[in-house]
Amino acid sequence: EKYMAGAVRVGNHEEALLGWAHDFNPTWRFQLDYQSGKENFFTVGFTWNITHSWQVNPAMYLSNDHTHAVVGYVVFTYTFPLW
C-alpha cells in the first residue's frame, strides 16, 4: 500500500492533498487521489504497465463542486533513459 498526504498553498489559502495506491503486481496499480477545494477533483483510476517503458493510465475525475461532474481521461506514457 502507498499513502500520500500533504497540503498546497493556492492563492491565499491551503488545500489538502490525499492519495492511496495499491499495487496488485508489477503490471497493475489501482489508485485514488483527492485535492480539496470546489474547483478541484477526486480521482479514481488504474495504471497498466504494458512494458517496462510503456504505461497507460485511464481514470475518472469527479468534481468537488455542487455539480459533481464526471470527466474521463487517459494518459499514455513512454519512459526512456536520457543517459
PDB file of C-alpha atoms in Angstrom:
ATOM      1  CA  GLU A   1       0.000   0.000   0.000  1.00  0.00           C
ATOM      2  CA  LYS A   2       1.127   3.529  -0.754  1.00  0.00           C
ATOM      3  CA  TYR A   3      -0.312   6.571   1.031  1.00  0.00           C
ATOM      4  CA  MET A   4       0.207  10.285   0.426  1.00  0.00           C
ATOM      5  CA  ALA A   5      -0.976  13.318   2.378  1.00  0.00           C
ATOM      6  CA  GLY A   6       0.019  16.941   2.246  1.00  0.00           C
ATOM      7  CA  ALA A   7      -1.034  20.500   1.637  1.00  0.00           C
ATOM      8  CA  VAL A   8      -0.541  23.059  -1.104  1.00  0.00           C
ATOM      9  CA  ARG A   9      -0.964  26.817  -0.899  1.00  0.00           C
ATOM     10  CA  VAL A  10      -3.231  28.121  -3.671  1.00  0.00           C
ATOM     11  CA  GLY A  11      -3.663  31.879  -3.820  1.00  0.00           C
ATOM     12  CA  ASN A  12      -4.291  32.890  -0.219  1.00  0.00           C
ATOM     13  CA  HIS A  13      -5.468  29.551   1.188  1.00  0.00           C
ATOM     14  CA  GLU A  14      -4.285  25.982   1.697  1.00  0.00           C
ATOM     15  CA  GLU A  15      -5.753  22.869   0.112  1.00  0.00           C
ATOM     16  CA  ALA A  16      -5.405  19.265   1.266  1.00  0.00           C
ATOM     17  CA  LEU A  17      -3.849  16.555  -0.902  1.00  0.00           C
ATOM     18  CA  LEU A  18      -4.627  12.889  -0.200  1.00  0.00           C
ATOM     19  CA  GLY A  19      -3.777   9.759  -2.141  1.00  0.00           C
ATOM     20  CA  TRP A  20      -3.732   5.972  -1.948  1.00  0.00           C
ATOM     21  CA  ALA A  21      -2.467   3.303  -4.325  1.00  0.00           C
ATOM     22  CA  HIS A  22      -2.497  -0.481  -4.289  1.00  0.00           C
ATOM     23  CA  ASP A  23      -0.111  -2.496  -6.470  1.00  0.00           C
ATOM     24  CA  PHE A  24      -1.707  -5.811  -7.386  1.00  0.00           C
ATOM     25  CA  ASN A  25       1.524  -6.883  -9.091  1.00  0.00           C
ATOM     26  CA  PRO A  26       4.274  -5.185 -11.152  1.00  0.00           C
ATOM     27  CA  THR A  27       1.784  -4.701 -14.022  1.00  0.00           C
ATOM     28  CA  TRP A  28      -1.382  -3.331 -12.342  1.00  0.00           C
ATOM     29  CA  ARG A  29      -1.962  -0.490  -9.847  1.00  0.00           C
ATOM     30  CA  PHE A  30      -5.284   0.922  -8.565  1.00  0.00           C
ATOM     31  CA  GLN A  31      -5.184   4.493  -7.276  1.00  0.00           C
ATOM     32  CA  LEU A  32      -7.322   7.192  -5.646  1.00  0.00           C
ATOM     33  CA  ASP A  33      -6.438  10.818  -5.028  1.00  0.00           C
ATOM     34  CA  TYR A  34      -8.118  13.979  -3.832  1.00  0.00           C
ATOM     35  CA  GLN A  35      -7.385  17.702  -3.749  1.00  0.00           C
ATOM     36  CA  SER A  36      -9.758  19.826  -1.668  1.00  0.00           C
ATOM     37  CA  GLY A  37     -11.365  22.982  -2.993  1.00  0.00           C
ATOM     38  CA  LYS A  38     -14.551  23.385  -5.010  1.00  0.00           C
ATOM     39  CA  GLU A  39     -12.557  23.850  -8.241  1.00  0.00           C
ATOM     40  CA  ASN A  40     -10.689  20.528  -7.799  1.00  0.00           C
ATOM     41  CA  PHE A  41     -11.434  16.824  -8.108  1.00  0.00           C
ATOM     42  CA  PHE A  42     -11.461  13.360  -6.586  1.00  0.00           C
ATOM     43  CA  THR A  43      -9.793  10.925  -8.998  1.00  0.00           C
ATOM     44  CA  VAL A  44     -10.103   7.152  -9.348  1.00  0.00           C
ATOM     45  CA  GLY A  45      -8.161   5.102 -11.867  1.00  0.00           C
ATOM     46  CA  PHE A  46      -5.548   2.488 -12.553  1.00  0.00           C
ATOM     47  CA  THR A  47      -2.148   2.157 -14.160  1.00  0.00           C
ATOM     48  CA  TRP A  48      -1.250  -0.648 -16.545  1.00  0.00           C
ATOM     49  CA  ASN A  49       2.464  -1.166 -17.169  1.00  0.00           C
ATOM     50  CA  ILE A  50       2.256  -2.611 -20.674  1.00  0.00           C
ATOM     51  CA  THR A  51       6.047  -2.957 -20.888  1.00  0.00           C
ATOM     52  CA  HIS A  52       8.965  -1.609 -18.867  1.00  0.00           C
ATOM     53  CA  SER A  53       8.747   1.614 -20.917  1.00  0.00           C
ATOM     54  CA  TRP A  54       5.032   1.944 -21.800  1.00  0.00           C
ATOM     55  CA  GLN A  55       2.208   2.766 -19.362  1.00  0.00           C
ATOM     56  CA  VAL A  56      -1.445   3.628 -19.786  1.00  0.00           C
ATOM     57  CA  ASN A  57      -3.423   5.383 -17.044  1.00  0.00           C
ATOM     58  CA  PRO A  58      -7.202   5.674 -17.563  1.00  0.00           C
ATOM     59  CA  ALA A  59      -9.106   7.464 -14.804  1.00  0.00           C
ATOM     60  CA  MET A  60     -12.183   9.499 -13.931  1.00  0.00           C
ATOM     61  CA  TYR A  61     -12.288  12.961 -12.365  1.00  0.00           C
ATOM     62  CA  LEU A  62     -15.267  13.654 -10.067  1.00  0.00           C
ATOM     63  CA  SER A  63     -15.619  17.384  -9.399  1.00  0.00           C
ATOM     64  CA  ASN A  64     -15.797  18.701  -5.840  1.00  0.00           C
ATOM     65  CA  ASP A  65     -18.309  21.422  -6.752  1.00  0.00           C
ATOM     66  CA  HIS A  66     -22.091  21.112  -6.483  1.00  0.00           C
ATOM     67  CA  THR A  67     -22.407  19.592  -9.982  1.00  0.00           C
ATOM     68  CA  HIS A  68     -20.251  16.533  -9.152  1.00  0.00           C
ATOM     69  CA  ALA A  69     -19.462  16.319 -12.873  1.00  0.00           C
ATOM     70  CA  VAL A  70     -17.593  13.223 -14.073  1.00  0.00           C
ATOM     71  CA  VAL A  71     -14.824  13.561 -16.661  1.00  0.00           C
ATOM     72  CA  GLY A  72     -12.771  10.696 -18.055  1.00  0.00           C
ATOM     73  CA  TYR A  73      -9.219  10.830 -19.306  1.00  0.00           C
ATOM     74  CA  VAL A  74      -6.426   8.540 -20.464  1.00  0.00           C
ATOM     75  CA  VAL A  75      -2.686   9.214 -20.224  1.00  0.00           C
ATOM     76  CA  PHE A  76      -0.163   7.244 -22.286  1.00  0.00           C
ATOM     77  CA  THR A  77       3.434   7.401 -21.038  1.00  0.00           C
ATOM     78  CA  TYR A  78       6.677   6.274 -22.616  1.00  0.00           C
ATOM     79  CA  THR A  79       9.809   6.349 -20.450  1.00  0.00           C
ATOM     80  CA  PHE A  80      13.273   6.447 -21.983  1.00  0.00           C
ATOM     81  CA  PRO A  81      16.716   6.959 -20.445  1.00  0.00           C
ATOM     82  CA  LEU A  82      18.453  10.275 -21.080  1.00  0.00           C
ATOM     83  CA  TRP A  83      21.912   8.872 -20.371  1.00  0.00           C
TER      84      TRP A  83
END
